[in-house]
PDB file of C-alpha atoms in Angstrom:
ATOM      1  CA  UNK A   1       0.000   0.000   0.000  1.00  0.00           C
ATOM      2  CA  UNK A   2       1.312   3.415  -0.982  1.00  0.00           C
ATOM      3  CA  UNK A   3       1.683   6.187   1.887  1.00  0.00           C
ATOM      4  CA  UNK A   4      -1.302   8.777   1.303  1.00  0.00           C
ATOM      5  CA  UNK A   5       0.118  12.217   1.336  1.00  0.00           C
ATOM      6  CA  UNK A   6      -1.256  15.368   2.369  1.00  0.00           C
ATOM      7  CA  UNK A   7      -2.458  16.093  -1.112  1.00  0.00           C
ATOM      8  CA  UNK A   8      -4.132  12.954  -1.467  1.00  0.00           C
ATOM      9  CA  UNK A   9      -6.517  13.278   1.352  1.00  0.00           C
ATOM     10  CA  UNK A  10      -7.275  17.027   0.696  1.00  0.00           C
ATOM     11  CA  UNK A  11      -8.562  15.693  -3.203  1.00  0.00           C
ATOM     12  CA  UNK A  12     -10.678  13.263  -0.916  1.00  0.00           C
ATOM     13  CA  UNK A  13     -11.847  16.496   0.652  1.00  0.00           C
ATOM     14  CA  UNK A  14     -12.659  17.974  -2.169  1.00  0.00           C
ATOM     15  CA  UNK A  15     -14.232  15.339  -3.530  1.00  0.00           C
ATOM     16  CA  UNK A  16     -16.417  15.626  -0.271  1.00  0.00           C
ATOM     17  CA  UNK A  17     -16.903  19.066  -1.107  1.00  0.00           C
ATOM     18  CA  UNK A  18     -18.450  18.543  -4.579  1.00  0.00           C
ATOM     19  CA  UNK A  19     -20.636  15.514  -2.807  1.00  0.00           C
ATOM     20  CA  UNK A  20     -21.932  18.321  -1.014  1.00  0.00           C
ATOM     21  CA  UNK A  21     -23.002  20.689  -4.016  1.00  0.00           C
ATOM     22  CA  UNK A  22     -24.874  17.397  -5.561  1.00  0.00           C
ATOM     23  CA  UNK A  23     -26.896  16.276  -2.465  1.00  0.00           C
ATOM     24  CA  UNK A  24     -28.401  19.401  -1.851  1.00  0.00           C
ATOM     25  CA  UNK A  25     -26.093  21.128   0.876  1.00  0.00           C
ATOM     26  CA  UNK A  26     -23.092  23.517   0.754  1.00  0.00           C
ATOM     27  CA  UNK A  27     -19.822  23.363  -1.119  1.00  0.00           C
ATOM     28  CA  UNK A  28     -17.635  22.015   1.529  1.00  0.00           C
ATOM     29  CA  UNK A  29     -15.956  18.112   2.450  1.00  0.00           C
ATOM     30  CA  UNK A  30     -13.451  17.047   5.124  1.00  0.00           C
ATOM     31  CA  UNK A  31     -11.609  14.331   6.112  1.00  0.00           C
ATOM     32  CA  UNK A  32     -10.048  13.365   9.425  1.00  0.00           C
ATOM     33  CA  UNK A  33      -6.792  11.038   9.449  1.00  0.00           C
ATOM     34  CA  UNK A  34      -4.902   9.721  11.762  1.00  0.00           C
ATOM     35  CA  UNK A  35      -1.705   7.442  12.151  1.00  0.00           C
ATOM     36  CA  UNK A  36      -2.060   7.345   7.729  1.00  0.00           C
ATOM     37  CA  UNK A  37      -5.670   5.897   8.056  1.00  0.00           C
ATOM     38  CA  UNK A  38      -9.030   8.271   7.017  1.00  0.00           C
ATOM     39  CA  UNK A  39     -10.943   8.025  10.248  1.00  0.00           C
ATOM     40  CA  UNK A  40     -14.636   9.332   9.155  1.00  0.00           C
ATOM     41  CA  UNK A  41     -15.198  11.833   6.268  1.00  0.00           C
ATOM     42  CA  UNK A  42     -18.071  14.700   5.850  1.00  0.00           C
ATOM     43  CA  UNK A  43     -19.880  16.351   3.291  1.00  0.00           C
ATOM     44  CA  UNK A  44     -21.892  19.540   4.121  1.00  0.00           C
ATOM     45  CA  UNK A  45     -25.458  18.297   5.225  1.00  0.00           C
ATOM     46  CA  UNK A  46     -26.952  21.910   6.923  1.00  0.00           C
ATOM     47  CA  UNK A  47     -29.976  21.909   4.581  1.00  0.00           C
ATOM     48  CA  UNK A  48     -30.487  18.577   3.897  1.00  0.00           C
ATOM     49  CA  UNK A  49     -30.535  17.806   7.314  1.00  0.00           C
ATOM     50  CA  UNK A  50     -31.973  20.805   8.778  1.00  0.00           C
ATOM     51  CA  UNK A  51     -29.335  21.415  11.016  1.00  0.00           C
ATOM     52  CA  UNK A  52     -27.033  24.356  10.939  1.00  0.00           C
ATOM     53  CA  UNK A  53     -24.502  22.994  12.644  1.00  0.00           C
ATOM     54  CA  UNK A  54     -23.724  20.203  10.236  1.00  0.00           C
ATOM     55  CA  UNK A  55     -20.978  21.367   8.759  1.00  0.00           C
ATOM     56  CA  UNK A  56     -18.194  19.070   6.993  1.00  0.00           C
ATOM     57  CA  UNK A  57     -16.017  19.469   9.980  1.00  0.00           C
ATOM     58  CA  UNK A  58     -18.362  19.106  12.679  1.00  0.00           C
ATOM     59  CA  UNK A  59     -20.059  15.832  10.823  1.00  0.00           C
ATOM     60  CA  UNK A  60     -16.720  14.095  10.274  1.00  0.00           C
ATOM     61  CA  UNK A  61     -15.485  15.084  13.729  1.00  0.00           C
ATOM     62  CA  UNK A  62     -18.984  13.450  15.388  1.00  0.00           C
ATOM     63  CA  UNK A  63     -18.843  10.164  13.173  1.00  0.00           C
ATOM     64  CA  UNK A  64     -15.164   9.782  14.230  1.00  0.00           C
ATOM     65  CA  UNK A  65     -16.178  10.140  17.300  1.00  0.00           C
ATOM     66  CA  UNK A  66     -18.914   7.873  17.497  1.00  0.00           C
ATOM     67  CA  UNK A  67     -17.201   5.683  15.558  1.00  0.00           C
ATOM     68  CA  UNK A  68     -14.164   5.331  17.774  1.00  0.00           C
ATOM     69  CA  UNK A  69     -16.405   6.125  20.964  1.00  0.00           C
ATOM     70  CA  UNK A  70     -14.392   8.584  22.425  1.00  0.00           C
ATOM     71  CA  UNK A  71     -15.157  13.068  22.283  1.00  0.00           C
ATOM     72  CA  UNK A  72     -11.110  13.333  21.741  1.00  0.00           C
ATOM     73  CA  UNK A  73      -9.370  12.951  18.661  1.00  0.00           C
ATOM     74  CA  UNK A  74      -5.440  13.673  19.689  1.00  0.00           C
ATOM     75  CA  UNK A  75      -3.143  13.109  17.200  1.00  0.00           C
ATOM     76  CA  UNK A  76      -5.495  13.155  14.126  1.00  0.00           C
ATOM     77  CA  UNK A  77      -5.413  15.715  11.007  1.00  0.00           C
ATOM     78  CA  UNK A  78      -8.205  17.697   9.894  1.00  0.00           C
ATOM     79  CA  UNK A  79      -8.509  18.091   6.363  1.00  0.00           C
ATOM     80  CA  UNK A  80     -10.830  20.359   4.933  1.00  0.00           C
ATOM     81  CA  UNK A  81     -11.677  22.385   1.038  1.00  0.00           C
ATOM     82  CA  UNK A  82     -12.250  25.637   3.314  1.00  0.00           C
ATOM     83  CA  UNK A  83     -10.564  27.200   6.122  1.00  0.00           C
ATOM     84  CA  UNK A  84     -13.196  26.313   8.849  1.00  0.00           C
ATOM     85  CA  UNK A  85     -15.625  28.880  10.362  1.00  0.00           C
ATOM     86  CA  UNK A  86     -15.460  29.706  13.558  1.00  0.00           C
ATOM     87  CA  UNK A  87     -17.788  27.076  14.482  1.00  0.00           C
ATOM     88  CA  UNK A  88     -15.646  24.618  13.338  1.00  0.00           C
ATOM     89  CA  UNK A  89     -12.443  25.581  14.695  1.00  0.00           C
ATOM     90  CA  UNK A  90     -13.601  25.674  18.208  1.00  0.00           C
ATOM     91  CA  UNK A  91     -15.033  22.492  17.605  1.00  0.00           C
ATOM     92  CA  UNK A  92     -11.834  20.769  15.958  1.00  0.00           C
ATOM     93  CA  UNK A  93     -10.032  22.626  19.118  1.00  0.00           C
ATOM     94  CA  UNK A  94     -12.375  21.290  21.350  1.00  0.00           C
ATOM     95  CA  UNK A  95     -11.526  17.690  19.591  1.00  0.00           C
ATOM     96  CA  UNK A  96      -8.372  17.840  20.349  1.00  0.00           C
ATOM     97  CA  UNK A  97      -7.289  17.315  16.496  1.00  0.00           C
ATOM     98  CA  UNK A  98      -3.876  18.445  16.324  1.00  0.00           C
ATOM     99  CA  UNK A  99      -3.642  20.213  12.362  1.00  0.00           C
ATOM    100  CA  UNK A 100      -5.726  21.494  10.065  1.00  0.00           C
ATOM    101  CA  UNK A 101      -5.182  21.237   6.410  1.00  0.00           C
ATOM    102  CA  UNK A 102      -7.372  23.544   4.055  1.00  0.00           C
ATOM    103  CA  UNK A 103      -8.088  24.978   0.567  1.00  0.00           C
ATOM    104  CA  UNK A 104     -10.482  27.981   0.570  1.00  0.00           C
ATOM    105  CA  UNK A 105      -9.943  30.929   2.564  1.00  0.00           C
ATOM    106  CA  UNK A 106     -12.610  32.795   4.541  1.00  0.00           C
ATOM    107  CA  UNK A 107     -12.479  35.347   2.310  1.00  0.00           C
ATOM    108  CA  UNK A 108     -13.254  32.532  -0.827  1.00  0.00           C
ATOM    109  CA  UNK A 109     -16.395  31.709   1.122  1.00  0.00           C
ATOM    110  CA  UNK A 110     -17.154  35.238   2.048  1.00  0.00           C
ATOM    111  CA  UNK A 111     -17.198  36.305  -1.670  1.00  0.00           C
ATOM    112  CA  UNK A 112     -19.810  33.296  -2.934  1.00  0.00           C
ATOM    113  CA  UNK A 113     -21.974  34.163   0.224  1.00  0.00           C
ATOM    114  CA  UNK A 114     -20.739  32.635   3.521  1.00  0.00           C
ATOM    115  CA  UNK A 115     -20.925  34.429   6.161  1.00  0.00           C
ATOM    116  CA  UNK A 116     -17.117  32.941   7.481  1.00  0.00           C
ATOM    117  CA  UNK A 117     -15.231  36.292   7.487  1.00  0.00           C
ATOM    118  CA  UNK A 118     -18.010  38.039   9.321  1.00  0.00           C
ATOM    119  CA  UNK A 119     -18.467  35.111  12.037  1.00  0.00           C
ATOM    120  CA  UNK A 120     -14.513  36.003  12.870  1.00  0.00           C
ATOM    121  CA  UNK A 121     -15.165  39.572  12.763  1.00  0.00           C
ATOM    122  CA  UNK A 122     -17.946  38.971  15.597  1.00  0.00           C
ATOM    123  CA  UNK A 123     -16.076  36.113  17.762  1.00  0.00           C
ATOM    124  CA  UNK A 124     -12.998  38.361  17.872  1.00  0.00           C
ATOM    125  CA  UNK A 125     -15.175  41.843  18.871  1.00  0.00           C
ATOM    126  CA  UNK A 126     -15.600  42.787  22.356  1.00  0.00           C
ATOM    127  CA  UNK A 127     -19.115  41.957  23.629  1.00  0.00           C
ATOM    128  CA  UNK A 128     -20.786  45.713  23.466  1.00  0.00           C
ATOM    129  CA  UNK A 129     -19.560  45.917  20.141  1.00  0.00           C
ATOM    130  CA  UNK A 130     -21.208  42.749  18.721  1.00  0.00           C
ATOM    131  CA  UNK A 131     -23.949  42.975  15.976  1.00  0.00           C
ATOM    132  CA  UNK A 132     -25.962  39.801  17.994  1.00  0.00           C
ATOM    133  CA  UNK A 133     -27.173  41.664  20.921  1.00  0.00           C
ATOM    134  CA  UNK A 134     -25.918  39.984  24.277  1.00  0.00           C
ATOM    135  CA  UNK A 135     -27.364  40.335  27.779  1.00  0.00           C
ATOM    136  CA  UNK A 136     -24.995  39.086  31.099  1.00  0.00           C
ATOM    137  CA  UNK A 137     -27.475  38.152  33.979  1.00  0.00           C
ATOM    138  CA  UNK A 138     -28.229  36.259  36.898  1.00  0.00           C
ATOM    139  CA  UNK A 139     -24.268  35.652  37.436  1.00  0.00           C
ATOM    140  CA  UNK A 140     -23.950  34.573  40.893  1.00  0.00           C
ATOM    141  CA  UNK A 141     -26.710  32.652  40.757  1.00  0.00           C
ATOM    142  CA  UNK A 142     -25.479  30.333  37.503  1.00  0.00           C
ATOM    143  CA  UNK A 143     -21.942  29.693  39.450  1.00  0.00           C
ATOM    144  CA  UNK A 144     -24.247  26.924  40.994  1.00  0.00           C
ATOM    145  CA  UNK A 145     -23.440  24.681  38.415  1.00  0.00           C
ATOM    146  CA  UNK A 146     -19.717  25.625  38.572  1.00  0.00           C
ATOM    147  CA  UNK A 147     -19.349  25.083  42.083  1.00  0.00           C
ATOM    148  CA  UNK A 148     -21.522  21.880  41.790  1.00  0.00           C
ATOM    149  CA  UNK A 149     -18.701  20.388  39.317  1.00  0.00           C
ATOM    150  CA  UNK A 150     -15.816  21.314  41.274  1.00  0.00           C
ATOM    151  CA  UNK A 151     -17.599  19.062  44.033  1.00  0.00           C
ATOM    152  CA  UNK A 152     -17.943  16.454  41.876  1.00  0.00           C
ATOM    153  CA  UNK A 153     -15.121  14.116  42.618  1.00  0.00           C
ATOM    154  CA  UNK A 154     -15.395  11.555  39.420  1.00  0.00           C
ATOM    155  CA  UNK A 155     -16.114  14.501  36.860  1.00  0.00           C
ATOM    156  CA  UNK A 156     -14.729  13.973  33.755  1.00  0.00           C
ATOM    157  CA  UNK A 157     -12.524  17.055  32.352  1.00  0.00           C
ATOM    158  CA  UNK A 158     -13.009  17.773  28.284  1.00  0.00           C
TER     159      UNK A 158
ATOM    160  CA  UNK B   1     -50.894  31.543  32.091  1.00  0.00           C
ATOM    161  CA  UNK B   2     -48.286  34.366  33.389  1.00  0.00           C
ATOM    162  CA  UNK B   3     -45.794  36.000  31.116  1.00  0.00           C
ATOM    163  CA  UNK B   4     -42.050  34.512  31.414  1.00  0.00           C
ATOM    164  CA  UNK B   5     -39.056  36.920  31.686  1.00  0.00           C
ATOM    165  CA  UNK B   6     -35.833  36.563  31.005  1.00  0.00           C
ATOM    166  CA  UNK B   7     -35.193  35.507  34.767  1.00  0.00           C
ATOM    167  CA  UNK B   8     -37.656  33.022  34.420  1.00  0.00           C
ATOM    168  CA  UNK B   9     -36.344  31.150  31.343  1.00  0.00           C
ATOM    169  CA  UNK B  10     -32.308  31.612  32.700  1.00  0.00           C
ATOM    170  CA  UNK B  11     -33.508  30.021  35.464  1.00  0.00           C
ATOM    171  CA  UNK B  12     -34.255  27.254  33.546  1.00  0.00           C
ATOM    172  CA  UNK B  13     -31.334  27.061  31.826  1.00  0.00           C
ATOM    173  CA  UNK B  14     -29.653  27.331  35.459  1.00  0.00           C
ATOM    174  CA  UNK B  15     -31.568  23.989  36.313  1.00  0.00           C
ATOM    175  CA  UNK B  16     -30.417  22.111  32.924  1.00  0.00           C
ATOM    176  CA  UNK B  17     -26.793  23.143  33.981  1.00  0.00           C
ATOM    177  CA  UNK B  18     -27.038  21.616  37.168  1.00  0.00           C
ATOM    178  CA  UNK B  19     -28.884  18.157  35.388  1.00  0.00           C
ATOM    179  CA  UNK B  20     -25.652  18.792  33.280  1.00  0.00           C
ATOM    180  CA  UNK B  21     -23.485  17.933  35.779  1.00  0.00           C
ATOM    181  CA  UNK B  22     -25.703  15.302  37.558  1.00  0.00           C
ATOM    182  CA  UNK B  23     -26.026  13.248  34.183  1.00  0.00           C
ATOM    183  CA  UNK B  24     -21.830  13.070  33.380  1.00  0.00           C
ATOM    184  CA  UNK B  25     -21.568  16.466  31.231  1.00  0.00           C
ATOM    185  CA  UNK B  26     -19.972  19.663  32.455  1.00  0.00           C
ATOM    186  CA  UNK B  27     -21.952  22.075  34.529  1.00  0.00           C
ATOM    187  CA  UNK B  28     -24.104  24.195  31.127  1.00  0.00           C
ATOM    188  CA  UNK B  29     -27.310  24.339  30.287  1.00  0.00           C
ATOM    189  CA  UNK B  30     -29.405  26.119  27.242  1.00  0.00           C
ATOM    190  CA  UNK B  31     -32.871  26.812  26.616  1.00  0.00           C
ATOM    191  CA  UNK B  32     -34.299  28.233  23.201  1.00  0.00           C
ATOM    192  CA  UNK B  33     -36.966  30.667  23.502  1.00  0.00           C
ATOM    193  CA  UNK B  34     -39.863  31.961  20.222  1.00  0.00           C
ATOM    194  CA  UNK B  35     -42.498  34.066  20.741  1.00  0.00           C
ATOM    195  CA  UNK B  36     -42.686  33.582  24.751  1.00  0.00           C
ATOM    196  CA  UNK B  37     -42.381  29.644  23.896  1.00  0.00           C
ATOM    197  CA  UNK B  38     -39.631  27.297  25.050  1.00  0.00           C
ATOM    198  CA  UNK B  39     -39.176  25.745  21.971  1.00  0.00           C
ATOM    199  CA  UNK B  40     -35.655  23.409  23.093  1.00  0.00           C
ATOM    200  CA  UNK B  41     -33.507  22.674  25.927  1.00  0.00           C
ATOM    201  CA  UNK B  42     -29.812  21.396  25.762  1.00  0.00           C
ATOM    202  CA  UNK B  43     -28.048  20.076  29.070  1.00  0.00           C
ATOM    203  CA  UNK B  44     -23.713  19.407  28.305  1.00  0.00           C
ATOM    204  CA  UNK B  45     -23.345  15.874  26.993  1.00  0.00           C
ATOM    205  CA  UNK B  46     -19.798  15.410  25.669  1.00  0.00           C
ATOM    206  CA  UNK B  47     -18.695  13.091  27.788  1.00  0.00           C
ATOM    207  CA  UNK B  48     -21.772  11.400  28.192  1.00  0.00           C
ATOM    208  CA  UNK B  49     -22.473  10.731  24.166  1.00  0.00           C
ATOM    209  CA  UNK B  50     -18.434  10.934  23.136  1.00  0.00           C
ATOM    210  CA  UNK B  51     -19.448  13.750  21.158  1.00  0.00           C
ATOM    211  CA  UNK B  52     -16.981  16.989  21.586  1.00  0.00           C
ATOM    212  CA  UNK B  53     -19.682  19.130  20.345  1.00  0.00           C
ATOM    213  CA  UNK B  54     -22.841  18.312  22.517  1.00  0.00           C
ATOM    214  CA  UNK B  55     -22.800  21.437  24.480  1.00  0.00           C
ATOM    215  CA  UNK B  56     -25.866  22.708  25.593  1.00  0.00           C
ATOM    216  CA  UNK B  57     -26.215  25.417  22.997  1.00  0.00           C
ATOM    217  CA  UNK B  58     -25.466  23.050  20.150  1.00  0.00           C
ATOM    218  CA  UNK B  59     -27.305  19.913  22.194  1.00  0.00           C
ATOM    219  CA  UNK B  60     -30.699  22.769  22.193  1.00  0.00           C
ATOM    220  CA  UNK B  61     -29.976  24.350  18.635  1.00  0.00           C
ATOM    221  CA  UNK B  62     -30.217  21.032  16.754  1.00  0.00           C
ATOM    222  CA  UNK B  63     -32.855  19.900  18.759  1.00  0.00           C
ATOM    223  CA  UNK B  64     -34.959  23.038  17.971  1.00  0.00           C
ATOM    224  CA  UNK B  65     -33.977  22.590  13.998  1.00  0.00           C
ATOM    225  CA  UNK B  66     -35.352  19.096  14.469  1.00  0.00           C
ATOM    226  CA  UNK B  67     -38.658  19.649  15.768  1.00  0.00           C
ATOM    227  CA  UNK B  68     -39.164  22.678  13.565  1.00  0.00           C
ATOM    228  CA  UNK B  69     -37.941  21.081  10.523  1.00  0.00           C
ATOM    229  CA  UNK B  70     -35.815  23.978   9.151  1.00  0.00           C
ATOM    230  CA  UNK B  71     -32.505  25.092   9.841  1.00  0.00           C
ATOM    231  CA  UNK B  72     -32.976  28.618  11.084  1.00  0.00           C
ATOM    232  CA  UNK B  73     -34.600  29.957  13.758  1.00  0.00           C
ATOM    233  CA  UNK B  74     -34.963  33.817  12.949  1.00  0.00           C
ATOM    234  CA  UNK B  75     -36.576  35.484  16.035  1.00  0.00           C
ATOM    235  CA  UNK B  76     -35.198  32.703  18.533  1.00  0.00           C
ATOM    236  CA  UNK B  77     -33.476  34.097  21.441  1.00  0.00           C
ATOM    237  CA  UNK B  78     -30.652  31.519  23.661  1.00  0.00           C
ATOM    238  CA  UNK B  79     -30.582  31.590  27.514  1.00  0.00           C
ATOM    239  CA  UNK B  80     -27.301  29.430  28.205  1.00  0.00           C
ATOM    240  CA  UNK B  81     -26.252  29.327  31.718  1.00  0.00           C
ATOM    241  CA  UNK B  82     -22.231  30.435  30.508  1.00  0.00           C
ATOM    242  CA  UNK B  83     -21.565  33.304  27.654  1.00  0.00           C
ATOM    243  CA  UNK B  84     -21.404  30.731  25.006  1.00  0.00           C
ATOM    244  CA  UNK B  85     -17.530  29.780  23.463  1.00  0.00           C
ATOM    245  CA  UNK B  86     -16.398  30.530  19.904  1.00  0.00           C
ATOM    246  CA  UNK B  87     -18.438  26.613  18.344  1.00  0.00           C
ATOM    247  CA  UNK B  88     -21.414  27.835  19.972  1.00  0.00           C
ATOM    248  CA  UNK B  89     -21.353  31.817  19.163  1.00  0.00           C
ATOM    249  CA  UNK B  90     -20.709  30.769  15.619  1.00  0.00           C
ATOM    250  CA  UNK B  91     -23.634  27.952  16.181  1.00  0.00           C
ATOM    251  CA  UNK B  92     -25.562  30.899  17.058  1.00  0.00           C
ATOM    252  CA  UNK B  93     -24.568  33.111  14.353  1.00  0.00           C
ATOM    253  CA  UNK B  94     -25.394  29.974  11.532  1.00  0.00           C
ATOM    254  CA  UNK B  95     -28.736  29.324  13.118  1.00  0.00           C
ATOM    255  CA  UNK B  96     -29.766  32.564  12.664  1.00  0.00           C
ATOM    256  CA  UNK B  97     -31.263  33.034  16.510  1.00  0.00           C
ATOM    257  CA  UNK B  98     -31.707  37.037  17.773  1.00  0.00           C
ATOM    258  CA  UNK B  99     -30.506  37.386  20.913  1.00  0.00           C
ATOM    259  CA  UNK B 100     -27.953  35.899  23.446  1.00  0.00           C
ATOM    260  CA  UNK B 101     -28.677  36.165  27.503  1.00  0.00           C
ATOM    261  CA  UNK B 102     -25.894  34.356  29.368  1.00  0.00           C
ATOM    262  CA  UNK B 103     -24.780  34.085  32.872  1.00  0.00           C
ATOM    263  CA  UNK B 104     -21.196  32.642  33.869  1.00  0.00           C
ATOM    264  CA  UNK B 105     -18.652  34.261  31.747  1.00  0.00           C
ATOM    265  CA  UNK B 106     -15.764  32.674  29.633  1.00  0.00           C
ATOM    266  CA  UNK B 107     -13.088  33.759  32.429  1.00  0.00           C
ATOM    267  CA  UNK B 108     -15.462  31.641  34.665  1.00  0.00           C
ATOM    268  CA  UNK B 109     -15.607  29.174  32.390  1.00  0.00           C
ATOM    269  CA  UNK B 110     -11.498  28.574  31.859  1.00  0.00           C
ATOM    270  CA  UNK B 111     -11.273  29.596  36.343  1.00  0.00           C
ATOM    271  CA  UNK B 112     -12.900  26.189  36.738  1.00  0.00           C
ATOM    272  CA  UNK B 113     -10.601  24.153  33.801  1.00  0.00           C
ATOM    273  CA  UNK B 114     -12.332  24.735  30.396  1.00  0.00           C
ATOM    274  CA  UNK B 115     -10.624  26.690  26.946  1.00  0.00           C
ATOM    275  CA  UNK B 116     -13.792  28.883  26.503  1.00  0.00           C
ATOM    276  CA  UNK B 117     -10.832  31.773  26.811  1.00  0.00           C
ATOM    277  CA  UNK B 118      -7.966  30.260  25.023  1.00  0.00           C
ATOM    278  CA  UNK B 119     -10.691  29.229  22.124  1.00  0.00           C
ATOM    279  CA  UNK B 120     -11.266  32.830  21.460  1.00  0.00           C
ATOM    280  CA  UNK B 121      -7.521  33.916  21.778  1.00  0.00           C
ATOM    281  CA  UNK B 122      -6.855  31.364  18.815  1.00  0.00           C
ATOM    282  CA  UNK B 123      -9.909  32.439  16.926  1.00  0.00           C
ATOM    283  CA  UNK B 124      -8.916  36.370  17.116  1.00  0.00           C
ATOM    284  CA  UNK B 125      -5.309  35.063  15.828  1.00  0.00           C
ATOM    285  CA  UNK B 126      -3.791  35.428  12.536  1.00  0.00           C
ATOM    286  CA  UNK B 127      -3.084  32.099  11.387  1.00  0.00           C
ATOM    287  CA  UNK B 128       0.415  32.317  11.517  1.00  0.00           C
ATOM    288  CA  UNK B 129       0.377  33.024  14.670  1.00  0.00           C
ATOM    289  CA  UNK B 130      -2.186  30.257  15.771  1.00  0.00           C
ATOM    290  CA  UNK B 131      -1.237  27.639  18.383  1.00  0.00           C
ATOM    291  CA  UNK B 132      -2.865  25.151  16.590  1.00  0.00           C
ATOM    292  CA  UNK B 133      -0.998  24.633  13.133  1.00  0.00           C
ATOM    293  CA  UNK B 134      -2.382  25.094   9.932  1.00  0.00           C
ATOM    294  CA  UNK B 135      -1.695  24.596   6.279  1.00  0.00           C
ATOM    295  CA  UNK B 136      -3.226  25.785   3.423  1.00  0.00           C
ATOM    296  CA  UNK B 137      -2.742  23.747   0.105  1.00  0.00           C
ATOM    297  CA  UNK B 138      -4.636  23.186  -3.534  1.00  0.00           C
ATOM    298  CA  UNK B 139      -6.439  26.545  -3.240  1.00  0.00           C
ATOM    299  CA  UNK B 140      -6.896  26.706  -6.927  1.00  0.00           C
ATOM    300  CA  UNK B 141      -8.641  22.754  -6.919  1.00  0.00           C
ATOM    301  CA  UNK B 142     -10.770  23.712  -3.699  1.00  0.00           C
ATOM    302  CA  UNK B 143     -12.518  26.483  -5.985  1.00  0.00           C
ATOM    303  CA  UNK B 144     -14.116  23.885  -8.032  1.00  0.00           C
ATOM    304  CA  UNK B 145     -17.242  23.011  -5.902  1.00  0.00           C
ATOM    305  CA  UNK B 146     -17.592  26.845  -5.149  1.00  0.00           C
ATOM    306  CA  UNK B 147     -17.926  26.966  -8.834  1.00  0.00           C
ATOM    307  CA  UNK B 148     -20.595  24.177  -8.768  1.00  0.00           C
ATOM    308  CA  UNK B 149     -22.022  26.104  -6.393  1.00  0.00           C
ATOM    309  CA  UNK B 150     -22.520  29.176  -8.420  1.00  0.00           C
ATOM    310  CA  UNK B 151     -23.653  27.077 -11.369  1.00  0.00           C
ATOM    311  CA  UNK B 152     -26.276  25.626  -9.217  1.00  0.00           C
ATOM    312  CA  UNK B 153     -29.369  27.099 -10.069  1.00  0.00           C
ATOM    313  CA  UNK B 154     -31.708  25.211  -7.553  1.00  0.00           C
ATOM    314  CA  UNK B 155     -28.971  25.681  -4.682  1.00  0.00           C
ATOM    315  CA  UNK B 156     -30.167  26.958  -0.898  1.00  0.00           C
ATOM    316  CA  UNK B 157     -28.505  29.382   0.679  1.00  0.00           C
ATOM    317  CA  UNK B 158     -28.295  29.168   4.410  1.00  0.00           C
TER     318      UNK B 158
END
């Protein structure tokens, strides 16, 4: 068996990607690898699913997941046509995947429609200056819940 | 039948943080709210479902899209126990919902163990400068399905 390269599993990607265009969802694919294998793969699925968060990173990150039933994925490669939203970066991050391989940039998504470069422009603004109106409340009272986990002698960190 | 506030439904989401904790997940919880309505509720199940993106935002987002059929919910507005980390604010953002109320900030959030804060440091990064490494590679091949996109007449924007 030949050694798959970096280019060879982004052109599964984008393969992915096009998948995506023909059943009815958005142009994006991803595949995760790790130790040389492709773990799970994803193809954009937001409208045909009804689900916004079903991006290509975010499906292929919860079928590895299930797959290998386990909600870390340390040591594996992300690879993905477009740089991922912010969506999926904090969810690749919160994966534990270690790199991220892409084609498109936010700004290639951006100019066919996606909302990617603005997403980044909100995430990274200070709350008061964010165009999704946010309201802090009730404070002390939801620390409950924090202080209820530090109690919790066999919680499991993530 | 009484008209709820916003105390009344962040107390709610208060109550699915705590069943968070009870029930394996970390200590959030998120309610969706239309028209005066709860419409979905989302308790923290990574741990509990190996799946690194089951927080209570996403857990109540795609159970909302689900029982609505559709995959925006225009009008909606969040209650989440904790201001919600980059996956989730760009969850958010995707699913179209109006307004965010939160509690527990993201410093509270990382004081008690969790990357909420780092997550939006490496989000607000330039790439190069990202602690998580990146690549970008075949740009001018990743274009193609945002081509078939274009052509697409019958596509759905989301």
């Amino acid at each position: 068996m030949s050694i798959m390269t970096d280019e060879d599993f982004m052109r599964r990607a984008i393969d992915l990607s096009l998948l995506g265009v023909e059943s009815g969802g958005g142009p994006f694919g991803a595949v995760i690898v790790r130790a040389g294998s492709v773990v799970a793969e994803g193809s954009n699925r937001v409208v045909p699913t009804a689900d916004p968060t079903a991006h290509a990173e975010i499906v292929a990150i919860r079928q590895a997941c299930a797959q290998l039933d386990t909600h870390t994925l340390e040591g594996a490669t992300i690879y993905t046509s477009c740089e991922p939203c912010p969506m999926c970066l904090g969810a690749i991050w919160w994966a534990r995947i270690g790199r991220i391989v892409y084609g498109n940039s936010r700004e290639d998504a951006s100019s066919i429609g996606f909302d990617d470069a603005a997403i980044y422009e909100e995430v990274a603004a200070p709350i008061e200056r964010r165009r999704l109106p946010m309201r802090q409340m009730l404070a002390d009272e939801t620390k409950k819940a924090f202080d209820a986990w530090l109690l919790k002698a066999d919680r499991i960190p993530y």
